[in-house]
Short mmCIF file of C-alpha atoms in Angstrom, two decimals:
data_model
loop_
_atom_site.label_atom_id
_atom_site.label_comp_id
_atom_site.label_asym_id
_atom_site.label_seq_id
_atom_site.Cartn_x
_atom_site.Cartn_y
_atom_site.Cartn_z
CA UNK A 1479 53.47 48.10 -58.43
CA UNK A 1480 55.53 50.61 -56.61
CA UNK A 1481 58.29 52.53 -58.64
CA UNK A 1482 61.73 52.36 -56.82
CA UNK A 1483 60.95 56.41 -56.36
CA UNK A 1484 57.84 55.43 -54.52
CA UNK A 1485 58.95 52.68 -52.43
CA UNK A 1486 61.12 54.94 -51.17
CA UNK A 1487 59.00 57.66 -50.02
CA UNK A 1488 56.45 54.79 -48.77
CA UNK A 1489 59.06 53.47 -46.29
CA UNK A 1490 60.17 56.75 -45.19
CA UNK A 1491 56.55 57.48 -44.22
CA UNK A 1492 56.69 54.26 -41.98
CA UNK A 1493 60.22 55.31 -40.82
CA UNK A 1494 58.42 58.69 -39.22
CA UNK A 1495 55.21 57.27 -37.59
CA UNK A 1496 55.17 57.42 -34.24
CA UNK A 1497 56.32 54.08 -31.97
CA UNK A 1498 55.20 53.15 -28.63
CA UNK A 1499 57.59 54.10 -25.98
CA UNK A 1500 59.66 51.05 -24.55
CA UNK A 1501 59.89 51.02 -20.60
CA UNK A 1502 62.66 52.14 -18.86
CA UNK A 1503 63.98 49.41 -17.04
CA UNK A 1504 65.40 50.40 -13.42
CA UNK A 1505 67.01 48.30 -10.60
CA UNK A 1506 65.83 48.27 -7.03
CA UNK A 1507 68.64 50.73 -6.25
CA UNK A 1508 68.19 53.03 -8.87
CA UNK A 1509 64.20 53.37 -8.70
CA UNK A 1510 64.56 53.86 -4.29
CA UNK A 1511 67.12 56.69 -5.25
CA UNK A 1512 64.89 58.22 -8.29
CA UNK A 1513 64.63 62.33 -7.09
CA UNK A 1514 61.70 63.03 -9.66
CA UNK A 1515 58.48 60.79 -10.79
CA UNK A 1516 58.43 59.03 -13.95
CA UNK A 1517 56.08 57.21 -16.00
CA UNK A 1518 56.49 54.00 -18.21
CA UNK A 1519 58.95 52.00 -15.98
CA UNK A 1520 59.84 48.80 -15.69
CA UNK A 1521 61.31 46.68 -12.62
CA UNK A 1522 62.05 43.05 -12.36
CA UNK A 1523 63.16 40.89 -9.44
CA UNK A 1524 62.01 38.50 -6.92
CA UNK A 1525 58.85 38.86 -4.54
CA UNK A 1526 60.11 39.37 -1.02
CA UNK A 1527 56.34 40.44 0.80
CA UNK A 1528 52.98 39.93 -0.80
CA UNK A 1529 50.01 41.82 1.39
CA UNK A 1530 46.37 41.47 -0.25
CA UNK A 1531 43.57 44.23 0.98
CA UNK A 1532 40.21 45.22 0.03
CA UNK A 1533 41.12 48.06 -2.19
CA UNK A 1534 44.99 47.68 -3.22
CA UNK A 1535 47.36 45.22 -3.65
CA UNK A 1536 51.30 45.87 -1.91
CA UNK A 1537 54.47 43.91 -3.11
CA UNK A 1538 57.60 43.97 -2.03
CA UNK A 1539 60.33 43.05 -4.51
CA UNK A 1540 64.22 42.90 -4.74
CA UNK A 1541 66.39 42.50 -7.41
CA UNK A 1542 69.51 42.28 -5.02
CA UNK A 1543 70.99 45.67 -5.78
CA UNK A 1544 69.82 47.05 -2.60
CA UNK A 1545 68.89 45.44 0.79
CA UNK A 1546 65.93 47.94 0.59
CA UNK A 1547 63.11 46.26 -1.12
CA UNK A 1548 61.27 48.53 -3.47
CA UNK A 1549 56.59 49.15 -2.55
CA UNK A 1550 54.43 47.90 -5.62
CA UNK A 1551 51.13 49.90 -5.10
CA UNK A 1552 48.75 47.91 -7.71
CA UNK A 1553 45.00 47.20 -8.27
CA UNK A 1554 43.45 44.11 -6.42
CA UNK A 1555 42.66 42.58 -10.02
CA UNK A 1556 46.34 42.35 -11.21
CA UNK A 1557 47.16 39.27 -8.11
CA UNK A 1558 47.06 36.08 -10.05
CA UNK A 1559 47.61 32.81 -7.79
CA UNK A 1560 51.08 32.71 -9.06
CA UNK A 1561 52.08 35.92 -7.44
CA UNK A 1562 53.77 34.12 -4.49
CA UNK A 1563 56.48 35.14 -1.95
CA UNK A 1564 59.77 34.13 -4.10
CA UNK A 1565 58.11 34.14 -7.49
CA UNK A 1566 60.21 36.05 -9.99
CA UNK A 1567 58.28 39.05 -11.42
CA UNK A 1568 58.42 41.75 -13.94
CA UNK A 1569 56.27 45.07 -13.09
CA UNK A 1570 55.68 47.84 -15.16
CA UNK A 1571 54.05 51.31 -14.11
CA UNK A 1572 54.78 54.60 -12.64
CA UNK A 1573 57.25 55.86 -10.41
CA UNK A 1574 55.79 57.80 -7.66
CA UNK A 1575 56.75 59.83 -4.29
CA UNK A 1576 56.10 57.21 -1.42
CA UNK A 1577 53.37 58.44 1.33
CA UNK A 1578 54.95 55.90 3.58
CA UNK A 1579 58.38 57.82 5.66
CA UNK A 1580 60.81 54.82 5.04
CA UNK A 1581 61.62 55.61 1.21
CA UNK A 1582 60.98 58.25 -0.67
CA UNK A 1583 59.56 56.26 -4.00
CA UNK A 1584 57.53 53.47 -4.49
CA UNK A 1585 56.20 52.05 -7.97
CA UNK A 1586 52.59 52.37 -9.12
CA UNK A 1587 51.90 49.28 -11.41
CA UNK A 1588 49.90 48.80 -14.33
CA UNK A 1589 50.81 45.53 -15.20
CA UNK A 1590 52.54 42.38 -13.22
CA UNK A 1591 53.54 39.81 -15.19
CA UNK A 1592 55.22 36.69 -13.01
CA UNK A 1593 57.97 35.40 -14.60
CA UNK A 1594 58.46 32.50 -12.74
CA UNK A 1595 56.26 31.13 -10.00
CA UNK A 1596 57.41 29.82 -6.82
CA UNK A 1597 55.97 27.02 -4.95
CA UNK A 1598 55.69 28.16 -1.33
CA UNK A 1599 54.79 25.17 0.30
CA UNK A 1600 58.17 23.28 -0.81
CA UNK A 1601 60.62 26.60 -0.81
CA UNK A 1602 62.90 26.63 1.82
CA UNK A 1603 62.77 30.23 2.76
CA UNK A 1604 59.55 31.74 4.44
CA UNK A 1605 58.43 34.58 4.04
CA UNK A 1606 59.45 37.42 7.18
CA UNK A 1607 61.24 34.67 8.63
CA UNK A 1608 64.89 34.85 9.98
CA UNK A 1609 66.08 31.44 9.51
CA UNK A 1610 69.77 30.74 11.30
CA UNK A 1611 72.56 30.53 9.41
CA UNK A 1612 73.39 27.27 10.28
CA UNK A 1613 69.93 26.96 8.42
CA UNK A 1614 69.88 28.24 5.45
CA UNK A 1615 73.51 26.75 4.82
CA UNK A 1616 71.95 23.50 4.07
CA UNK A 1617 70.37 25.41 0.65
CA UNK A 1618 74.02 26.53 -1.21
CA UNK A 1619 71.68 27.01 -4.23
CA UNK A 1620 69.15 29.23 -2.36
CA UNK A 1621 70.40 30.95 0.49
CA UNK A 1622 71.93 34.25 -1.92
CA UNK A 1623 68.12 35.31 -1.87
CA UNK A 1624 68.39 35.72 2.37
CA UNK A 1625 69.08 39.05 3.42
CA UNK A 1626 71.68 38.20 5.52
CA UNK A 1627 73.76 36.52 2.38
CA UNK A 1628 72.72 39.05 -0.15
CA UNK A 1629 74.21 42.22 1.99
CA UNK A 1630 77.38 39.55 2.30
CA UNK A 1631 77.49 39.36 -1.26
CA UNK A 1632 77.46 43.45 -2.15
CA UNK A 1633 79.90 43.60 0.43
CA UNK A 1634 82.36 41.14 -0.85
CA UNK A 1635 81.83 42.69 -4.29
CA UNK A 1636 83.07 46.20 -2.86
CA UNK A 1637 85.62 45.08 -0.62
CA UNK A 1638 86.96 43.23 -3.75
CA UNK A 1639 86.58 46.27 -5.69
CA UNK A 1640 88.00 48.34 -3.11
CA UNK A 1641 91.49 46.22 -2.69
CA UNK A 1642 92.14 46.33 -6.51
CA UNK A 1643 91.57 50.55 -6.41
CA UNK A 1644 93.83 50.42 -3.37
CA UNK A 1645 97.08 48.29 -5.15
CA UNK A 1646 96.27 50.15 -8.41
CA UNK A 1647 96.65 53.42 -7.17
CA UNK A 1648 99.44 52.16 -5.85
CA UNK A 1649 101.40 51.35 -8.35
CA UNK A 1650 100.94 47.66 -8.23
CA UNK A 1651 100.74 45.32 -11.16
CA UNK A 1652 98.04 42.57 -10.82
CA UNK A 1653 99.26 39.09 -11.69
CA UNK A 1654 97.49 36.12 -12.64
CA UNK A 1655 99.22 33.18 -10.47
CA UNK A 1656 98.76 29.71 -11.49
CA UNK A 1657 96.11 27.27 -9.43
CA UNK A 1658 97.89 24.66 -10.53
CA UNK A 1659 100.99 24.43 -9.19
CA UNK A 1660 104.25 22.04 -8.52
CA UNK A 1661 105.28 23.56 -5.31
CA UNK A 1662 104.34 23.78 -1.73
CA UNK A 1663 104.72 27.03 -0.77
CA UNK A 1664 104.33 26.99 3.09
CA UNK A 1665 105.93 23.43 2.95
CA UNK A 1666 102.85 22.18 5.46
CA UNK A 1667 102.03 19.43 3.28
CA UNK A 1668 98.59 20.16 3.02
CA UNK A 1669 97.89 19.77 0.15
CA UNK A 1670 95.54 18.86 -2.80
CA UNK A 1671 97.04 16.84 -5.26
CA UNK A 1672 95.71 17.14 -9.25
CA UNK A 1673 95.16 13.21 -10.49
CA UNK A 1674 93.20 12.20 -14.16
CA UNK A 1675 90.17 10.34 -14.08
CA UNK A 1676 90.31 6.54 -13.79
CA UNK A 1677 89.67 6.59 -17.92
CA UNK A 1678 92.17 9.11 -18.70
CA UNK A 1679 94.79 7.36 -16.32
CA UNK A 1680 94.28 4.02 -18.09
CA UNK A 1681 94.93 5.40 -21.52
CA UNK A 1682 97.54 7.54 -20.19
CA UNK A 1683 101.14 6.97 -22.03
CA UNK A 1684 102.77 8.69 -18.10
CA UNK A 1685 102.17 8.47 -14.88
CA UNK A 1686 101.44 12.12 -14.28
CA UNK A 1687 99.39 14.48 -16.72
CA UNK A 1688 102.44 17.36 -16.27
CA UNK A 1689 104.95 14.66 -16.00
CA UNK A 1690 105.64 16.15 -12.11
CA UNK A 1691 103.16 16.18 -9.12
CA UNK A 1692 100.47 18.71 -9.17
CA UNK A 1693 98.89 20.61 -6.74
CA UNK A 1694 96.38 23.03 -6.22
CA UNK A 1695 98.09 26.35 -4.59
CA UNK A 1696 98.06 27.34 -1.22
CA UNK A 1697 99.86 30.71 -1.84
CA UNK A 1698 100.59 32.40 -4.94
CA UNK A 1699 104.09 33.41 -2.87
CA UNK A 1700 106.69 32.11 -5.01
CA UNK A 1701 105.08 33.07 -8.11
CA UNK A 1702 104.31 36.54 -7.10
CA UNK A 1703 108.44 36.67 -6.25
CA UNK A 1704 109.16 35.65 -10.10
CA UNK A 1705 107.48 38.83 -10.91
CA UNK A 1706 109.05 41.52 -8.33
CA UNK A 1707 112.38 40.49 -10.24
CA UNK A 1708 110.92 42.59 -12.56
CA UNK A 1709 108.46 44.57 -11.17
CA UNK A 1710 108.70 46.45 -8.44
CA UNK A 1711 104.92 46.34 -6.79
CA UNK A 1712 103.63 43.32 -7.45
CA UNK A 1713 99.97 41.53 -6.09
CA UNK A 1714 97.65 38.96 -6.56
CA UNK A 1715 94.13 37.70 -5.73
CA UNK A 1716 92.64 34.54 -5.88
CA UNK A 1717 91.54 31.47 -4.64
CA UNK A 1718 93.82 29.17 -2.42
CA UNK A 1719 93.54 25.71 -1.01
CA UNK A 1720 94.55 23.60 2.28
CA UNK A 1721 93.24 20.07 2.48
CA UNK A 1722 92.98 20.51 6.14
CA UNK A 1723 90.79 17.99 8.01
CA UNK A 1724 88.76 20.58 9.94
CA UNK A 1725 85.22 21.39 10.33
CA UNK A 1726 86.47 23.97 12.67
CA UNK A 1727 84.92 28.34 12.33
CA UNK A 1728 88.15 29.50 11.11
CA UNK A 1729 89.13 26.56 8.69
CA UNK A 1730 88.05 26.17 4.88
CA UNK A 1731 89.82 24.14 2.24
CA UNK A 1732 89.23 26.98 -0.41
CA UNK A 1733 89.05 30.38 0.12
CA UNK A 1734 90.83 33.52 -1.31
CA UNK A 1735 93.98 35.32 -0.88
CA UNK A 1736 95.43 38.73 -1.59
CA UNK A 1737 99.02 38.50 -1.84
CA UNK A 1738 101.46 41.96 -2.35
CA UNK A 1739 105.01 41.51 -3.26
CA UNK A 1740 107.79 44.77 -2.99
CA UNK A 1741 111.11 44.93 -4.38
CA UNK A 1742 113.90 47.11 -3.21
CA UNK A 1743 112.75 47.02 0.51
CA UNK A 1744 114.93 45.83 3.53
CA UNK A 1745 112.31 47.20 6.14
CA UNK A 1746 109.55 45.37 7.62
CA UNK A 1747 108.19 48.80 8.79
CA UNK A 1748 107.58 49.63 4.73
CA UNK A 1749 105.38 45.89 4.61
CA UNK A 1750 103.67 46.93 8.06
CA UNK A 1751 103.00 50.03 6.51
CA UNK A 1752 101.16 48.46 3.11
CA UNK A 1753 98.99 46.08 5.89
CA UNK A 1754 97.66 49.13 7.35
CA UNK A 1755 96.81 51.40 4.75
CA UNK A 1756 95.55 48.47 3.03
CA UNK A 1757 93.29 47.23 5.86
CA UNK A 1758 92.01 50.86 6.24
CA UNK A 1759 90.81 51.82 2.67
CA UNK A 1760 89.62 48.80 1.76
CA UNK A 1761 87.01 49.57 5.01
CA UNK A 1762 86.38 52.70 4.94
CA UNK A 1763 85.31 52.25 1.25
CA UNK A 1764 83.04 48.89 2.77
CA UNK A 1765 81.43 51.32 5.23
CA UNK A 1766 80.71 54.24 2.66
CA UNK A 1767 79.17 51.96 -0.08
CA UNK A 1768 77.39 49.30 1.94
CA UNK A 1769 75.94 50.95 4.96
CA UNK A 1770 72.92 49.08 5.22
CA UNK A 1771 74.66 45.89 4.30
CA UNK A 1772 77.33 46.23 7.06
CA UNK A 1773 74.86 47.56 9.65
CA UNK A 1774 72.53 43.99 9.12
CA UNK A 1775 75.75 42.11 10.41
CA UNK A 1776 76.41 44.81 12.93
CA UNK A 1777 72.57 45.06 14.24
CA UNK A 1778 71.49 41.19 13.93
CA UNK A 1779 74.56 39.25 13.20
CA UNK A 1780 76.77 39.98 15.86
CA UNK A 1781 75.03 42.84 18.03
CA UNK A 1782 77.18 41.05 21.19
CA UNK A 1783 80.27 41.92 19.70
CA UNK A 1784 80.12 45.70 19.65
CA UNK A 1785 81.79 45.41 16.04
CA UNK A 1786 80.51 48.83 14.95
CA UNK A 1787 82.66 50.56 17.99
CA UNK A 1788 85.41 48.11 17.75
CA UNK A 1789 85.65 48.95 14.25
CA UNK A 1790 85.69 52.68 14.35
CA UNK A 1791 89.00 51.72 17.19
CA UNK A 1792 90.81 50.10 14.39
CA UNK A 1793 90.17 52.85 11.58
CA UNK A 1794 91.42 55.44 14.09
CA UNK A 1795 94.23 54.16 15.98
CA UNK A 1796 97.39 53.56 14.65
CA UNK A 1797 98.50 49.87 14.89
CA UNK A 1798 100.52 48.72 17.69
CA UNK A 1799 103.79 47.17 17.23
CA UNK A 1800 105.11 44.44 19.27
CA UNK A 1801 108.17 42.08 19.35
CA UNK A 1802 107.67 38.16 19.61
CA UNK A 1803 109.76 38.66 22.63
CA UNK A 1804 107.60 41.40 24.28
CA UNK A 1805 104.67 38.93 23.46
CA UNK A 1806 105.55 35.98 24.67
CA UNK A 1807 106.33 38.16 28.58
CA UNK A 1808 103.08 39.86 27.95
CA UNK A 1809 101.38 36.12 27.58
CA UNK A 1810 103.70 34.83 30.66
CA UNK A 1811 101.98 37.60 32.87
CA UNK A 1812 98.50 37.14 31.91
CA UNK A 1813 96.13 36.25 34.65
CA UNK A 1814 94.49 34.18 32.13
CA UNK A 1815 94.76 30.18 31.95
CA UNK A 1816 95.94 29.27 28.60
CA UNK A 1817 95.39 25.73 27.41
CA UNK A 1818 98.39 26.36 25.65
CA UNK A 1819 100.81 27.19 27.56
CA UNK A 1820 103.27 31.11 26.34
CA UNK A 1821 106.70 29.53 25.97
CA UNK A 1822 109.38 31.48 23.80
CA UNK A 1823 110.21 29.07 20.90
CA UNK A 1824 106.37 27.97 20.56
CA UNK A 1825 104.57 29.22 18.08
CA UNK A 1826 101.05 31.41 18.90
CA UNK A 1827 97.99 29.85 19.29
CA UNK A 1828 94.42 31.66 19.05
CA UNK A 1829 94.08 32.23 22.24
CA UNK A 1830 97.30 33.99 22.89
CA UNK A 1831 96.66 36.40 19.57
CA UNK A 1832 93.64 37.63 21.10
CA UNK A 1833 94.30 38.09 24.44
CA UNK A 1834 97.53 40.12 23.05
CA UNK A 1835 94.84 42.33 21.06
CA UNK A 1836 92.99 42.70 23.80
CA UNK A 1837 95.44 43.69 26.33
CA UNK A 1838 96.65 46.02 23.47
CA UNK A 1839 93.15 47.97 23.75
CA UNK A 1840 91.39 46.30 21.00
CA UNK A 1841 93.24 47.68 18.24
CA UNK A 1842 95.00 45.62 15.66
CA UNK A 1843 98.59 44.30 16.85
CA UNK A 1844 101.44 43.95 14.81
CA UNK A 1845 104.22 40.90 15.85
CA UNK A 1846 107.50 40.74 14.48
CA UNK A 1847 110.70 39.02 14.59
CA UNK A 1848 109.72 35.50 15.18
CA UNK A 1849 112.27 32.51 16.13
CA UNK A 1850 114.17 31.14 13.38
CA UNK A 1851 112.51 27.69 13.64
CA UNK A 1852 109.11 28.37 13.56
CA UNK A 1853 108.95 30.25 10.11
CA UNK A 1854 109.50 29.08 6.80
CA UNK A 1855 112.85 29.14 4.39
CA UNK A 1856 112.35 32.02 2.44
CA UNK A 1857 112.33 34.41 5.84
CA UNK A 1858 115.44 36.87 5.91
CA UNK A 1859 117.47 35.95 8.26
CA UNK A 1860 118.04 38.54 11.27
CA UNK A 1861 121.21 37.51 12.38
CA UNK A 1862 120.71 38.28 16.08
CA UNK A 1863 122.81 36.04 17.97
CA UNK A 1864 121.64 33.48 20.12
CA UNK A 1865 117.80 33.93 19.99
CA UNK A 1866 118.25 33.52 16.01
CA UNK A 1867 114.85 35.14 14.66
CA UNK A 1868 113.84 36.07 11.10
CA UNK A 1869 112.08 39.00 9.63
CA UNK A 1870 108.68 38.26 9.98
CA UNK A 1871 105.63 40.09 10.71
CA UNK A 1872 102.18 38.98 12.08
CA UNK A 1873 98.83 41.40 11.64
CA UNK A 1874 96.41 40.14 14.54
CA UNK A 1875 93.11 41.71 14.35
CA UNK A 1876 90.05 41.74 17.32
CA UNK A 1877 88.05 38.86 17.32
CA UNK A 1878 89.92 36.92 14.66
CA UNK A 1879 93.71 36.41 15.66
CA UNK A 1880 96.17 36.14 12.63
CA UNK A 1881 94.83 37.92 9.79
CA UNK A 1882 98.08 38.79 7.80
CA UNK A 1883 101.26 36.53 7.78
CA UNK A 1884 104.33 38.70 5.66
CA UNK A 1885 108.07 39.16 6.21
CA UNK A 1886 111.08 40.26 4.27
CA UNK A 1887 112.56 37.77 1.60
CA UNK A 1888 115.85 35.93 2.10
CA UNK A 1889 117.46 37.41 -0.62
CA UNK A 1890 121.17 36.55 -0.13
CA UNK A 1891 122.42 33.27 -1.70
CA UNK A 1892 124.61 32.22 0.61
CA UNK A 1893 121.84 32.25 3.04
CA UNK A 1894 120.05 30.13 0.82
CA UNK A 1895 122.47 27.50 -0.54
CA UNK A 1896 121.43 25.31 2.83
CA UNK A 1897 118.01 25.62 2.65
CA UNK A 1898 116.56 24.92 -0.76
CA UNK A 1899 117.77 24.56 -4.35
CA UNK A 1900 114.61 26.04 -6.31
CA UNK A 1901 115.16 29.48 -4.86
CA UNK A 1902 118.84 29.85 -6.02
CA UNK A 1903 118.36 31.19 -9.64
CA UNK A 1904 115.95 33.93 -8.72
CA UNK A 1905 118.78 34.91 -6.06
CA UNK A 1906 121.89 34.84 -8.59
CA UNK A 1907 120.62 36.89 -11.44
CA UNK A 1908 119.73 40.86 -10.09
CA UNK A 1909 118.59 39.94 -6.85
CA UNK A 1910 116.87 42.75 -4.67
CA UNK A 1911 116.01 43.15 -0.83
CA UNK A 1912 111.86 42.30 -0.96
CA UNK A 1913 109.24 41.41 1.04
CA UNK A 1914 105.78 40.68 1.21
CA UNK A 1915 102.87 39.76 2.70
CA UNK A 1916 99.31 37.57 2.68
CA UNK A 1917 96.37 38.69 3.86
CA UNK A 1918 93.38 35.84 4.01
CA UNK A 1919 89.45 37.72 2.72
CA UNK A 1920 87.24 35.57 4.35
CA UNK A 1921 89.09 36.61 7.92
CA UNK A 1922 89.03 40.18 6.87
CA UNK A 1923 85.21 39.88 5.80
CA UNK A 1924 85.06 37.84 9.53
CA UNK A 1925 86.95 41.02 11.16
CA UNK A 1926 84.82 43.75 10.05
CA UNK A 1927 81.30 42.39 10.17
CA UNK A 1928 81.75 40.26 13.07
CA UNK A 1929 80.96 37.30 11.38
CA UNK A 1930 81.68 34.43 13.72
CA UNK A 1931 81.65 31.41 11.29
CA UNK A 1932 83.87 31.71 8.29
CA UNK A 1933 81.70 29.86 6.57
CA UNK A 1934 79.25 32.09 6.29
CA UNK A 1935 81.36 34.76 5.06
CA UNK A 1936 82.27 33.01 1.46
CA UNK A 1937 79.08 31.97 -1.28
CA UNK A 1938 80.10 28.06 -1.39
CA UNK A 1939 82.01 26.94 1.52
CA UNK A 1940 84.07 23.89 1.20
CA UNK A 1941 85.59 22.04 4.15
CA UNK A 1942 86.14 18.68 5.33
CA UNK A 1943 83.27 16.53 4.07
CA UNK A 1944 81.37 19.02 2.75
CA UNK A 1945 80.96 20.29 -1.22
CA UNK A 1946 77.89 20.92 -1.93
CA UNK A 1947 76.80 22.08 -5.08
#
């Protein structure tokens, strides 16, 4: 038996042998933009292409970090049966300069070992086919492995990204508003209403779970104006719901928000002015971290729409500024039929939003000062005489219509004593000039990729008598 001296030295002699090297596991992204060779790597993902010759074996895998896939070069006696377009694999080999012009690495393998195998008789996808996207929206739980959904979901990742960097850098403060909710914001009556399970109603000692009516938010407005009492750049971003019975492109029942919220402001120019820089950061970032991504939509998408040239218009220009007045003339002088017809008083339909866009060279088009009647309470009150219009600003964008609703607050009390009780403690105690605005993601995502469906902008649509998954 070992003395406690030499079990000591024994174990240190173990301690010091040598151990076999552990692969270095890469993504997709970081092995196509590898600069040198390298030897024991490793790469898992999903089999995009699988081509079979006399004398090598090719594979094309993606791990969804890229829309490039990354080249396995292997030996013809590593392909199993199971080694199937869609299988899930894990490849380990070398990392080697690519002969072939469209990327500039490819991986040698040594061993393929398939993870998970994929029927290909019974998947829904085929292989180096384009399926619609009216298609592969019957799959929720498959179509993030199309190209077409995969690019959407890097970009929506950056673009997210990008419009937290922009309020942070700001100065904003990010708050968490509620989903659940006692209020109706935008006082539409839209709403989704938050009811206990048959069971939990019957052994219920109340009517209602939060003794009130619950909702689930449409805006996290009124929330986000609790907090600019105390903070002076306030924003949020989340999801938001309308239980509108619409099937329509441009209608969901959930989809997400970003809200801002600025005390100490009495100009709508300073809210027009956040709407802009906002819109342009958050794209140029898109554009500089998701080329390829943007370019798919661009290139197969929507190659009609010109979005790539109509794009670079909106970064460049500076947004146009128009009354409601000066709109409604423009609309009164249009050549074009309206089904609805431009009368001052009405509010603006899609049509009229972009043909105003249009006729304002295809650059984004600001609206402000809309009639009194047509906006909701909290709107600051002009005080212009007979037309009677509120401080309110529309951000219409090419090929979309309405893509930001804001205005300045009502922050007087007097003002507000008609109009609605809830609102009258926020006004009495240190009550600022504010404003704000709402800016809806999906239509942004819609705007700059030239997405026509909204729908297939978002992972799991939900609209009118559809949920699936």
């Amino acid at each position: 038996m070992l003395g406690a001296r030499g079990g000591w030295q024994a174990l240190r002699r173990c301690a010091s042998l040598p151990r076999a090297q552990r692969a270095v596991r890469l993504r997709v992204r970081e092995a196509l933009r590898a600069r040198e060779p390298a030897g024991g790597v490793k790469v898992q993902g999903w089999v995009r292409s699988v081509r079979s010759q006399k004398e090598v074996l090719f594979l094309h895998i993606n791990d969804g970090s890229s829309l490039e896939n990354l080249q396995v070069v292997a030996d013809p006696s590593l392909e199993n049966r199971d080694l199937t377009f869609g299988s899930a694999v894990e490849v380990q080999g070398k990392l080697v300069k690519s002969p072939h012009r469209m990327q500039d690495m490819e991986l040698k393998a040594e061993t393929i070992h398939v993870v998970g195998s994929c029927d290909t008789w019974s998947y829904p996808l085929k292989m180096k086919e384009r399926h619609p996207l009216e298609y592969v929206r019957q799959f929720p739980h498959l179509r993030c492995r199309s190209n077409t959904l995969s690019s959407l979901l890097r970009i929506r990742s950056e673009a997210t990204a990008a419009i937290h960097s922009f309020f942070q850098d700001n100065g904003y403060v990010h708050i968490h508003t509620p989903i659940i909710t006692s209020n109706d914001c935008e006082g539409a009556g839209e709403l989704f209403q938050i009811e206990m399970s048959h069971e939990a109603r019957k052994s219920a000692e109340k009517t209602h779970f939060f003794n009130v009516p619950a909702f689930l938010t449409v805006s996290g407005q009124l929330h986000l104006e609790v907090m600019a009492g105390a903070f002076t750049h306030v924003f949020t971003f989340g999801p938001t719901f309308r239980a509108e019975n619409s099937q329509s492109r441009r209608h969901l029942a959930e989809f997400y928000m970003v809200e801002a919220e600025l005390s100490f402001t009495e100009s709508l120019q300073d809210i027009m002015q956040v709407m802009e820089d906002l819109f342009k950061t958050a794209t140029n970032t898109v554009l500089s971290k998701c080329p390829h991504d943007v370019g798919l939509f661009h290139k197969y998408i929507a190659p009609a729409q010109k979005t790539k040239d109509r794009l670079e218009q909106m970064l460049k220009n500076k947004f146009v500024i128009i009354s409601y007045n000066e709109a409604v003339e423009i609309l009164k002088q249009a050549s074009q039929t309206f089904t609805f017809k431009p009368e001052w008083g009405c509010d603006l339909r899609t049509e009229h939003e972009k043909y105003l866009v249009r006729h304002c060279g295809e650059v984004p088009v600001f609206v402000i000062n809309y009639p009194y009647d047509l906006k909701p309470f909290y709107m600051r009150d002009n005080e212009d005489g007979p037309q009677h219009t509120v401080a309110a600003v529309d951000l219409l964008v090419p090929g979309i219509g309405e893509l930001c609703g804001g205005s300045l607050r009502e922050e007087r009390l007097p003002f507000l004593e008609s109009r609605l009780q809830r609102y009258l403690d926020l006004r009495k105690f240190g009550s600022v000039p504010h404003g704000g605005f709402g800016m809806g993601f999906e239509r942004y995502l819609q705007c700059i990729l030239g997405a026509d469906n909204i729908k297939d902008v978002i992972p799991f649509p939900r609209f009118s008598h559809s949920c699936l998954l």
